C-alpha cells in the first residue's frame, strides 16, 4: 500500500475515534496507539527501511508532516476535553448564593431581653412610643422635677449614687418622664426601658444595677380607669388571661393617688408560698396619676391635662414569667441557665 494511503487511513481512523472520545485517559490511549513505540505511525516509519535510499527522504517528509497534523489533532482534542472537565468542575463547585439556608442557632437571647421585647410590643401596639434617657442624670430630672426636693425624706427610699451634688446615676427611669414633658406637648404616650442604679447589696432580689420600664400617658380626660385598663391588658398579654392584677394603695411623690401593682404568684398561683412570702401575690410595679405639681413643674397645664405613669421592674416580671427564684441568675451569664431560653 502506498504510504499516503496508509497515512490517510491512519488519519481517518484517528478522526473517527477522536469523535467518540470524551475522556482524557481514553485520549492518551489513542495517542499511544498512533504515536507510541508500537503505534501505527511509528510502524510506518520503521517500514521506511525497506524503501530505496532515493525514496526515503520524500517518504520521511510525508510521514513527518502527517505526524505533525495528527499531533495537532490530538492536542486540540486534549484542550477541548480539559476545558470541558474544568467547566464541569466549576459547575459542580458552584454555590447558589441566593439559596435560602437554615441559620444555625448560636447562643440564645437573654430572658430579660425576651420579656423586654414582649413588653415593648405590648405597649407599642397600644400606641406608645419607645424613648430612652441618660443613665448619668441631673438631680433635677431624677428628683426635683418629680416632686422630690433636696432634703425631702423620700430620697432616703432610694439609696442613690451621687457623682456630685447635682449629678447622679439615675435611681429610676422616671426622669425620662420629666424630660419628655418638658420637650413634648401632650398627648404623650411613652415607655422608657433602661438601666437604673442604687447602692444595694447583691442578694436573691437585689442588685446595684437593675432595669425598669417607665410608662407615661398625658392627655385630656385621662383617668385612673385608663391606668387600670392599660396595666390589666399588659399583665394579661404577658402572663395569660388567668392572671389576677391587684392595685394596692401606696405613695410616690410624683403620683397622686399612687398604687403598687401585684400579680398572682407564679409559684403557688395565689395559695401562698415561700416565693411570695405567704401572700399569694408578687409586686411588679409602681404607678399612679401624675401629680399635678409635677405636670406644672414640667410645663403642662394641669387644669387641662391629666395623666398616669408607671414603673415596671424588668427583673421582677422576668422572674415571674419564667419562675426564676434568684435574680443573680440573670446576671451571671451561665450558659446552662441561658440555653433554656432558646426560642
Ligand atoms: N420610680 C419608681 C421606683 O423606682 C417606680 C414608679 C412608681 C414609677 C410610680 C412611676 C410611678 O412612674 O408612677 O420605685
mmCIF file of C-alpha atoms and ligand atoms in Angstrom:
data_model
loop_
_atom_site.group_PDB
_atom_site.id
_atom_site.type_symbol
_atom_site.label_atom_id
_atom_site.label_comp_id
_atom_site.label_asym_id
_atom_site.label_seq_id
_atom_site.Cartn_x
_atom_site.Cartn_y
_atom_site.Cartn_z
ATOM 1 C CA UNK A 1 0.000 0.000 0.000
ATOM 2 C CA UNK A 2 1.153 3.466 -0.772
ATOM 3 C CA UNK A 3 2.421 5.460 2.232
ATOM 4 C CA UNK A 4 -0.037 8.263 1.515
ATOM 5 C CA UNK A 5 -2.934 5.869 1.568
ATOM 6 C CA UNK A 6 -1.674 4.388 4.771
ATOM 7 C CA UNK A 7 -1.392 7.793 6.338
ATOM 8 C CA UNK A 8 -4.835 8.798 5.102
ATOM 9 C CA UNK A 9 -6.277 5.684 6.699
ATOM 10 C CA UNK A 10 -4.485 6.323 9.986
ATOM 11 C CA UNK A 11 -5.761 9.921 9.936
ATOM 12 C CA UNK A 12 -9.287 8.805 9.092
ATOM 13 C CA UNK A 13 -9.372 6.271 11.906
ATOM 14 C CA UNK A 14 -7.948 8.718 14.379
ATOM 15 C CA UNK A 15 -10.605 11.293 13.497
ATOM 16 C CA UNK A 16 -13.363 8.748 13.945
ATOM 17 C CA UNK A 17 -12.046 7.617 17.260
ATOM 18 C CA UNK A 18 -11.478 11.152 18.459
ATOM 19 C CA UNK A 19 -15.080 11.975 17.685
ATOM 20 C CA UNK A 20 -16.289 9.438 20.185
ATOM 21 C CA UNK A 21 -13.636 10.081 22.862
ATOM 22 C CA UNK A 22 -14.778 12.113 25.800
ATOM 23 C CA UNK A 23 -12.241 11.308 28.495
ATOM 24 C CA UNK A 24 -8.641 12.455 28.816
ATOM 25 C CA UNK A 25 -7.487 8.939 29.674
ATOM 26 C CA UNK A 26 -9.001 7.478 26.507
ATOM 27 C CA UNK A 27 -7.317 10.262 24.549
ATOM 28 C CA UNK A 28 -3.910 9.335 25.962
ATOM 29 C CA UNK A 29 -4.540 5.707 24.931
ATOM 30 C CA UNK A 30 -5.279 6.914 21.389
ATOM 31 C CA UNK A 31 -2.084 8.968 21.323
ATOM 32 C CA UNK A 32 -0.087 5.887 22.273
ATOM 33 C CA UNK A 33 -1.937 3.810 19.712
ATOM 34 C CA UNK A 34 -0.853 6.128 16.881
ATOM 35 C CA UNK A 35 2.355 7.827 18.018
ATOM 36 C CA UNK A 36 3.647 5.446 20.685
ATOM 37 C CA UNK A 37 6.536 3.000 20.276
ATOM 38 C CA UNK A 38 4.207 0.385 18.922
ATOM 39 C CA UNK A 39 1.912 2.912 17.301
ATOM 40 C CA UNK A 40 0.663 2.779 13.716
ATOM 41 C CA UNK A 41 2.651 5.823 12.596
ATOM 42 C CA UNK A 42 5.821 4.538 14.230
ATOM 43 C CA UNK A 43 5.322 1.256 12.339
ATOM 44 C CA UNK A 44 5.197 3.227 9.102
ATOM 45 C CA UNK A 45 8.464 4.970 9.965
ATOM 46 C CA UNK A 46 10.068 1.631 10.662
ATOM 47 C CA UNK A 47 8.787 0.347 7.308
ATOM 48 C CA UNK A 48 10.919 3.005 5.627
ATOM 49 C CA UNK A 49 13.982 0.778 5.969
ATOM 50 C CA UNK A 50 12.561 -1.264 3.146
ATOM 51 C CA UNK A 51 12.453 1.656 0.784
ATOM 52 C CA UNK A 52 15.228 2.504 -1.614
ATOM 53 C CA UNK A 53 17.601 5.277 -0.465
ATOM 54 C CA UNK A 54 16.095 7.630 -3.098
ATOM 55 C CA UNK A 55 12.569 7.154 -1.865
ATOM 56 C CA UNK A 56 13.378 7.583 1.824
ATOM 57 C CA UNK A 57 13.764 11.383 2.165
ATOM 58 C CA UNK A 58 10.466 12.037 0.442
ATOM 59 C CA UNK A 59 8.662 9.378 2.498
ATOM 60 C CA UNK A 60 10.250 10.746 5.688
ATOM 61 C CA UNK A 61 9.000 14.205 4.880
ATOM 62 C CA UNK A 62 5.462 12.969 4.192
ATOM 63 C CA UNK A 63 5.346 10.945 7.373
ATOM 64 C CA UNK A 64 6.682 13.816 9.457
ATOM 65 C CA UNK A 65 4.099 16.189 8.048
ATOM 66 C CA UNK A 66 1.425 13.640 8.811
ATOM 67 C CA UNK A 67 2.787 13.245 12.367
ATOM 68 C CA UNK A 68 2.518 16.973 12.909
ATOM 69 C CA UNK A 69 -1.095 17.001 11.725
ATOM 70 C CA UNK A 70 -2.020 14.006 13.865
ATOM 71 C CA UNK A 71 -0.309 15.530 16.890
ATOM 72 C CA UNK A 72 -2.238 18.759 16.341
ATOM 73 C CA UNK A 73 -5.497 16.808 16.159
ATOM 74 C CA UNK A 74 -4.708 15.051 19.424
ATOM 75 C CA UNK A 75 -3.609 18.302 21.091
ATOM 76 C CA UNK A 76 -6.766 20.113 20.033
ATOM 77 C CA UNK A 77 -8.897 17.325 21.412
ATOM 78 C CA UNK A 78 -6.907 17.421 24.633
ATOM 79 C CA UNK A 79 -7.509 21.135 25.026
ATOM 80 C CA UNK A 80 -11.205 20.661 24.350
ATOM 81 C CA UNK A 81 -11.522 17.877 26.922
ATOM 82 C CA UNK A 82 -9.520 19.786 29.531
ATOM 83 C CA UNK A 83 -11.795 22.785 29.086
ATOM 84 C CA UNK A 84 -14.896 20.611 29.393
ATOM 85 C CA UNK A 85 -13.520 18.981 32.534
ATOM 86 C CA UNK A 86 -12.811 22.393 34.026
ATOM 87 C CA UNK A 87 -16.295 23.639 33.217
ATOM 88 C CA UNK A 88 -17.841 20.531 34.749
ATOM 89 C CA UNK A 89 -15.749 21.023 37.890
ATOM 90 C CA UNK A 90 -16.756 24.678 38.201
ATOM 91 C CA UNK A 91 -20.362 23.732 37.628
ATOM 92 C CA UNK A 92 -20.182 21.116 40.359
ATOM 93 C CA UNK A 93 -18.480 23.503 42.768
ATOM 94 C CA UNK A 94 -20.814 26.425 42.068
ATOM 95 C CA UNK A 95 -22.645 27.786 45.114
ATOM 96 C CA UNK A 96 -26.051 29.329 44.677
ATOM 97 C CA UNK A 97 -25.741 32.334 46.955
ATOM 98 C CA UNK A 98 -29.455 33.035 46.627
ATOM 99 C CA UNK A 99 -30.377 29.641 48.063
ATOM 100 C CA UNK A 100 -32.079 30.149 51.453
ATOM 101 C CA UNK A 101 -30.473 28.258 54.301
ATOM 102 C CA UNK A 102 -31.129 27.457 57.908
ATOM 103 C CA UNK A 103 -29.334 29.928 60.126
ATOM 104 C CA UNK A 104 -27.506 27.889 62.742
ATOM 105 C CA UNK A 105 -28.659 28.756 66.233
ATOM 106 C CA UNK A 106 -25.753 30.224 68.175
ATOM 107 C CA UNK A 107 -26.336 31.418 71.693
ATOM 108 C CA UNK A 108 -29.725 32.454 72.987
ATOM 109 C CA UNK A 109 -31.489 35.683 73.704
ATOM 110 C CA UNK A 110 -31.291 36.702 77.345
ATOM 111 C CA UNK A 111 -34.571 36.085 79.205
ATOM 112 C CA UNK A 112 -34.778 39.755 80.187
ATOM 113 C CA UNK A 113 -34.468 40.766 76.542
ATOM 114 C CA UNK A 114 -37.173 38.263 75.601
ATOM 115 C CA UNK A 115 -39.501 39.761 78.179
ATOM 116 C CA UNK A 116 -38.487 43.325 77.333
ATOM 117 C CA UNK A 117 -39.359 42.872 73.673
ATOM 118 C CA UNK A 118 -42.713 41.353 74.646
ATOM 119 C CA UNK A 119 -43.466 44.314 76.907
ATOM 120 C CA UNK A 120 -42.431 46.851 74.289
ATOM 121 C CA UNK A 121 -44.525 45.034 71.650
ATOM 122 C CA UNK A 122 -47.463 45.156 74.012
ATOM 123 C CA UNK A 123 -47.215 48.896 74.637
ATOM 124 C CA UNK A 124 -46.332 49.925 71.090
ATOM 125 C CA UNK A 125 -49.396 48.001 69.895
ATOM 126 C CA UNK A 126 -51.409 50.235 72.242
ATOM 127 C CA UNK A 127 -49.936 53.348 70.629
ATOM 128 C CA UNK A 128 -46.973 54.048 72.931
ATOM 129 C CA UNK A 129 -43.590 55.199 71.583
ATOM 130 C CA UNK A 130 -40.309 53.916 72.995
ATOM 131 C CA UNK A 131 -37.897 56.597 74.254
ATOM 132 C CA UNK A 132 -34.671 56.462 76.221
ATOM 133 C CA UNK A 133 -32.845 58.790 78.574
ATOM 134 C CA UNK A 134 -29.332 59.123 80.008
ATOM 135 C CA UNK A 135 -28.023 56.840 82.759
ATOM 136 C CA UNK A 136 -25.938 59.650 84.228
ATOM 137 C CA UNK A 137 -28.645 62.100 85.134
ATOM 138 C CA UNK A 138 -29.103 65.510 86.689
ATOM 139 C CA UNK A 139 -30.578 65.540 90.182
ATOM 140 C CA UNK A 140 -33.077 67.986 88.665
ATOM 141 C CA UNK A 141 -34.701 65.294 86.492
ATOM 142 C CA UNK A 142 -34.107 62.312 88.759
ATOM 143 C CA UNK A 143 -35.651 64.060 91.792
ATOM 144 C CA UNK A 144 -36.548 67.728 91.806
ATOM 145 C CA UNK A 145 -38.929 67.865 88.846
ATOM 146 C CA UNK A 146 -40.527 64.681 90.164
ATOM 147 C CA UNK A 147 -41.548 66.478 93.328
ATOM 148 C CA UNK A 148 -38.638 65.247 95.426
ATOM 149 C CA UNK A 149 -36.841 68.438 96.550
ATOM 150 C CA UNK A 150 -33.407 68.350 98.199
ATOM 151 C CA UNK A 151 -33.577 67.026 101.786
ATOM 152 C CA UNK A 152 -37.007 65.502 101.113
ATOM 153 C CA UNK A 153 -37.381 62.292 103.157
ATOM 154 C CA UNK A 154 -38.496 60.387 100.040
ATOM 155 C CA UNK A 155 -34.862 60.482 98.870
ATOM 156 C CA UNK A 156 -33.982 58.013 101.596
ATOM 157 C CA UNK A 157 -36.222 55.378 99.990
ATOM 158 C CA UNK A 158 -33.671 55.081 97.196
ATOM 159 C CA UNK A 159 -30.017 54.791 98.073
ATOM 160 C CA UNK A 160 -28.706 56.901 95.234
ATOM 161 C CA UNK A 161 -25.159 57.022 93.802
ATOM 162 C CA UNK A 162 -24.169 60.701 93.696
ATOM 163 C CA UNK A 163 -21.455 61.816 91.296
ATOM 164 C CA UNK A 164 -21.611 65.329 92.731
ATOM 165 C CA UNK A 165 -24.323 67.479 94.348
ATOM 166 C CA UNK A 166 -26.195 67.832 91.065
ATOM 167 C CA UNK A 167 -25.364 64.663 89.153
ATOM 168 C CA UNK A 168 -26.462 61.117 89.972
ATOM 169 C CA UNK A 169 -26.553 57.672 88.421
ATOM 170 C CA UNK A 170 -30.292 57.636 87.825
ATOM 171 C CA UNK A 171 -32.051 55.671 90.552
ATOM 172 C CA UNK A 172 -35.178 55.179 88.436
ATOM 173 C CA UNK A 173 -36.347 55.609 84.834
ATOM 174 C CA UNK A 174 -38.837 58.275 85.961
ATOM 175 C CA UNK A 175 -36.538 61.196 84.948
ATOM 176 C CA UNK A 176 -37.378 60.346 81.312
ATOM 177 C CA UNK A 177 -40.943 61.426 82.171
ATOM 178 C CA UNK A 178 -39.794 64.886 83.157
ATOM 179 C CA UNK A 179 -37.528 65.184 80.110
ATOM 180 C CA UNK A 180 -40.366 64.178 77.785
ATOM 181 C CA UNK A 181 -42.958 66.504 79.323
ATOM 182 C CA UNK A 182 -40.523 69.409 79.036
ATOM 183 C CA UNK A 183 -39.770 68.696 75.387
ATOM 184 C CA UNK A 184 -43.118 67.458 74.034
ATOM 185 C CA UNK A 185 -46.678 68.734 74.061
ATOM 186 C CA UNK A 186 -49.496 66.350 75.049
ATOM 187 C CA UNK A 187 -50.833 63.925 74.014
ATOM 188 C CA UNK A 188 -47.874 61.899 75.288
ATOM 189 C CA UNK A 189 -47.741 58.126 75.324
ATOM 190 C CA UNK A 190 -44.292 56.694 76.005
ATOM 191 C CA UNK A 191 -42.474 53.737 77.517
ATOM 192 C CA UNK A 192 -38.817 54.105 78.525
ATOM 193 C CA UNK A 193 -36.740 50.999 79.207
ATOM 194 C CA UNK A 194 -33.318 51.280 80.796
ATOM 195 C CA UNK A 195 -30.760 50.542 83.500
ATOM 196 C CA UNK A 196 -31.037 52.125 86.925
ATOM 197 C CA UNK A 197 -28.621 52.198 89.856
ATOM 198 C CA UNK A 198 -28.946 52.024 93.637
ATOM 199 C CA UNK A 199 -26.461 51.328 96.397
ATOM 200 C CA UNK A 200 -27.982 47.947 97.273
ATOM 201 C CA UNK A 201 -26.221 44.759 98.355
ATOM 202 C CA UNK A 202 -26.496 41.849 95.936
ATOM 203 C CA UNK A 203 -28.912 39.127 97.020
ATOM 204 C CA UNK A 204 -31.665 36.965 95.516
ATOM 205 C CA UNK A 205 -33.884 40.001 94.929
ATOM 206 C CA UNK A 206 -31.475 42.973 94.822
ATOM 207 C CA UNK A 207 -28.702 44.265 92.617
ATOM 208 C CA UNK A 208 -26.986 47.679 92.458
ATOM 209 C CA UNK A 209 -27.776 47.744 88.719
ATOM 210 C CA UNK A 210 -31.192 46.673 87.543
ATOM 211 C CA UNK A 211 -33.744 47.504 84.885
ATOM 212 C CA UNK A 212 -37.018 49.366 84.741
ATOM 213 C CA UNK A 213 -39.569 50.331 82.122
ATOM 214 C CA UNK A 214 -41.178 53.672 82.742
ATOM 215 C CA UNK A 215 -44.550 54.474 81.258
ATOM 216 C CA UNK A 216 -46.255 57.855 80.868
ATOM 217 C CA UNK A 217 -49.556 58.923 79.340
ATOM 218 C CA UNK A 218 -50.686 62.561 79.295
ATOM 219 C CA UNK A 219 -53.834 63.727 77.563
ATOM 220 C CA UNK A 220 -57.187 65.353 78.265
ATOM 221 C CA UNK A 221 -59.524 63.326 80.473
ATOM 222 C CA UNK A 222 -57.078 60.549 81.399
ATOM 223 C CA UNK A 223 -58.367 58.753 84.496
ATOM 224 C CA UNK A 224 -57.386 56.019 86.910
ATOM 225 C CA UNK A 225 -59.659 53.697 84.877
ATOM 226 C CA UNK A 226 -57.333 54.173 81.875
ATOM 227 C CA UNK A 227 -54.369 53.298 84.078
ATOM 228 C CA UNK A 228 -56.053 50.150 85.376
ATOM 229 C CA UNK A 229 -57.223 49.066 81.925
ATOM 230 C CA UNK A 230 -53.769 49.579 80.419
ATOM 231 C CA UNK A 231 -51.930 47.668 83.134
ATOM 232 C CA UNK A 232 -54.522 44.901 83.122
ATOM 233 C CA UNK A 233 -54.035 44.463 79.357
ATOM 234 C CA UNK A 234 -50.268 44.397 79.899
ATOM 235 C CA UNK A 235 -50.493 41.718 82.616
ATOM 236 C CA UNK A 236 -52.820 39.507 80.563
ATOM 237 C CA UNK A 237 -50.685 39.848 77.445
ATOM 238 C CA UNK A 238 -47.592 38.741 79.343
ATOM 239 C CA UNK A 239 -48.983 36.121 81.691
ATOM 240 C CA UNK A 240 -52.248 34.951 80.129
ATOM 241 C CA UNK A 241 -55.916 35.614 80.775
ATOM 242 C CA UNK A 242 -55.926 33.837 84.150
ATOM 243 C CA UNK A 243 -53.531 36.230 85.846
ATOM 244 C CA UNK A 244 -55.063 38.420 88.531
ATOM 245 C CA UNK A 245 -53.996 42.028 88.989
ATOM 246 C CA UNK A 246 -54.208 43.757 92.349
ATOM 247 C CA UNK A 247 -53.845 47.511 92.915
ATOM 248 C CA UNK A 248 -52.635 48.333 96.409
ATOM 249 C CA UNK A 249 -52.640 51.961 97.658
ATOM 250 C CA UNK A 250 -49.098 53.303 98.030
ATOM 251 C CA UNK A 251 -47.092 56.505 97.958
ATOM 252 C CA UNK A 252 -44.800 58.069 95.352
ATOM 253 C CA UNK A 253 -44.038 61.796 95.397
ATOM 254 C CA UNK A 254 -44.655 62.085 91.646
ATOM 255 C CA UNK A 255 -48.100 60.465 91.606
ATOM 256 C CA UNK A 256 -51.334 61.163 93.464
ATOM 257 C CA UNK A 257 -53.057 58.833 94.115
ATOM 258 C CA UNK A 258 -50.356 56.143 93.914
ATOM 259 C CA UNK A 259 -50.582 52.385 93.827
ATOM 260 C CA UNK A 260 -48.429 49.319 93.718
ATOM 261 C CA UNK A 261 -49.492 46.507 91.438
ATOM 262 C CA UNK A 262 -49.244 42.846 92.412
ATOM 263 C CA UNK A 263 -49.763 39.799 90.190
ATOM 264 C CA UNK A 264 -50.716 36.264 91.226
ATOM 265 C CA UNK A 265 -47.617 34.366 92.407
ATOM 266 C CA UNK A 266 -46.167 32.169 89.607
ATOM 267 C CA UNK A 267 -45.104 29.515 92.074
ATOM 268 C CA UNK A 268 -48.250 28.857 94.150
ATOM 269 C CA UNK A 269 -50.838 30.546 91.927
ATOM 270 C CA UNK A 270 -52.173 32.542 94.845
ATOM 271 C CA UNK A 271 -52.181 29.970 97.617
ATOM 272 C CA UNK A 272 -49.225 31.473 99.441
ATOM 273 C CA UNK A 273 -45.674 30.072 99.429
ATOM 274 C CA UNK A 274 -42.068 30.917 100.237
ATOM 275 C CA UNK A 275 -41.556 32.839 96.984
ATOM 276 C CA UNK A 276 -44.436 35.268 97.680
ATOM 277 C CA UNK A 277 -43.783 35.209 101.424
ATOM 278 C CA UNK A 278 -47.149 33.550 102.010
ATOM 279 C CA UNK A 279 -49.205 36.339 100.419
ATOM 280 C CA UNK A 280 -50.029 34.714 97.070
ATOM 281 C CA UNK A 281 -49.015 37.966 95.316
ATOM 282 C CA UNK A 282 -45.834 39.373 93.789
ATOM 283 C CA UNK A 283 -45.273 43.101 93.417
ATOM 284 C CA UNK A 284 -44.187 44.091 89.905
ATOM 285 C CA UNK A 285 -44.648 47.817 89.516
ATOM 286 C CA UNK A 286 -45.481 51.189 90.987
ATOM 287 C CA UNK A 287 -47.941 53.554 89.353
ATOM 288 C CA UNK A 288 -50.389 56.388 89.842
ATOM 289 C CA UNK A 289 -51.979 59.522 88.424
ATOM 290 C CA UNK A 290 -49.261 62.069 87.636
ATOM 291 C CA UNK A 291 -49.137 64.581 90.470
ATOM 292 C CA UNK A 292 -50.472 67.958 89.186
ATOM 293 C CA UNK A 293 -47.414 69.576 90.820
ATOM 294 C CA UNK A 294 -45.182 67.515 88.515
ATOM 295 C CA UNK A 295 -47.278 68.473 85.469
ATOM 296 C CA UNK A 296 -46.939 72.168 86.351
ATOM 297 C CA UNK A 297 -43.189 71.974 87.040
ATOM 298 C CA UNK A 298 -42.774 70.312 83.637
ATOM 299 C CA UNK A 299 -44.787 72.992 81.859
ATOM 300 C CA UNK A 300 -48.090 71.171 81.372
ATOM 301 C CA UNK A 301 -51.359 72.858 82.328
ATOM 302 C CA UNK A 302 -52.886 70.604 84.977
ATOM 303 C CA UNK A 303 -56.294 72.223 84.583
ATOM 304 C CA UNK A 304 -56.445 70.914 81.003
ATOM 305 C CA UNK A 305 -54.376 67.742 81.106
ATOM 306 C CA UNK A 306 -54.092 64.751 83.373
ATOM 307 C CA UNK A 307 -52.066 61.569 83.076
ATOM 308 C CA UNK A 308 -50.863 58.349 84.561
ATOM 309 C CA UNK A 309 -47.420 56.856 84.999
ATOM 310 C CA UNK A 310 -45.936 53.530 85.969
ATOM 311 C CA UNK A 311 -42.531 51.997 86.595
ATOM 312 C CA UNK A 312 -42.117 48.268 85.909
ATOM 313 C CA UNK A 313 -39.259 46.210 87.394
ATOM 314 C CA UNK A 314 -37.883 44.187 84.467
ATOM 315 C CA UNK A 315 -36.086 41.629 86.671
ATOM 316 C CA UNK A 316 -39.289 41.096 88.645
ATOM 317 C CA UNK A 317 -41.509 40.461 85.626
ATOM 318 C CA UNK A 318 -38.860 38.210 84.054
ATOM 319 C CA UNK A 319 -38.576 36.125 87.206
ATOM 320 C CA UNK A 320 -42.336 35.931 87.360
ATOM 321 C CA UNK A 321 -42.592 34.982 83.704
ATOM 322 C CA UNK A 322 -40.143 32.067 83.894
ATOM 323 C CA UNK A 323 -40.356 31.071 87.535
ATOM 324 C CA UNK A 324 -36.783 32.204 88.283
ATOM 325 C CA UNK A 325 -36.245 32.422 92.046
ATOM 326 C CA UNK A 326 -32.843 34.076 92.259
ATOM 327 C CA UNK A 327 -32.154 37.366 90.468
ATOM 328 C CA UNK A 328 -28.413 36.669 90.382
ATOM 329 C CA UNK A 329 -29.023 34.020 87.707
ATOM 330 C CA UNK A 330 -29.964 36.847 85.371
ATOM 331 C CA UNK A 331 -26.529 38.447 85.616
ATOM 332 C CA UNK A 332 -24.108 35.541 85.841
ATOM 333 C CA UNK A 333 -24.100 34.575 82.154
ATOM 334 C CA UNK A 334 -24.114 30.849 82.977
ATOM 335 C CA UNK A 335 -24.751 29.048 79.675
ATOM 336 C CA UNK A 336 -26.585 26.193 81.399
ATOM 337 C CA UNK A 337 -29.144 28.714 82.587
ATOM 338 C CA UNK A 338 -29.283 30.865 79.472
ATOM 339 C CA UNK A 339 -29.615 27.975 76.996
ATOM 340 C CA UNK A 340 -33.014 27.132 78.437
ATOM 341 C CA UNK A 341 -34.464 30.278 76.905
ATOM 342 C CA UNK A 342 -33.574 29.402 73.309
ATOM 343 C CA UNK A 343 -36.653 30.152 71.245
HETATM 344 N N1 LIG B 1 -39.823 55.218 90.042
HETATM 345 C C1 LIG B 1 -40.469 54.306 90.962
HETATM 346 C C2 LIG B 1 -39.410 53.436 91.617
HETATM 347 O O1 LIG B 1 -38.367 53.285 91.071
HETATM 348 C C3 LIG B 1 -41.445 53.451 90.242
HETATM 349 C C4 LIG B 1 -42.627 54.245 89.810
HETATM 350 C C5 LIG B 1 -43.725 54.393 90.625
HETATM 351 C C6 LIG B 1 -42.618 54.863 88.580
HETATM 352 C C7 LIG B 1 -44.821 55.112 90.243
HETATM 353 C C8 LIG B 1 -43.718 55.643 88.193
HETATM 354 C C9 LIG B 1 -44.823 55.745 89.053
HETATM 355 O O2 LIG B 1 -43.778 56.243 87.023
HETATM 356 O O3 LIG B 1 -45.880 56.452 88.640
HETATM 357 O O4 LIG B 1 -39.653 52.908 92.655
#
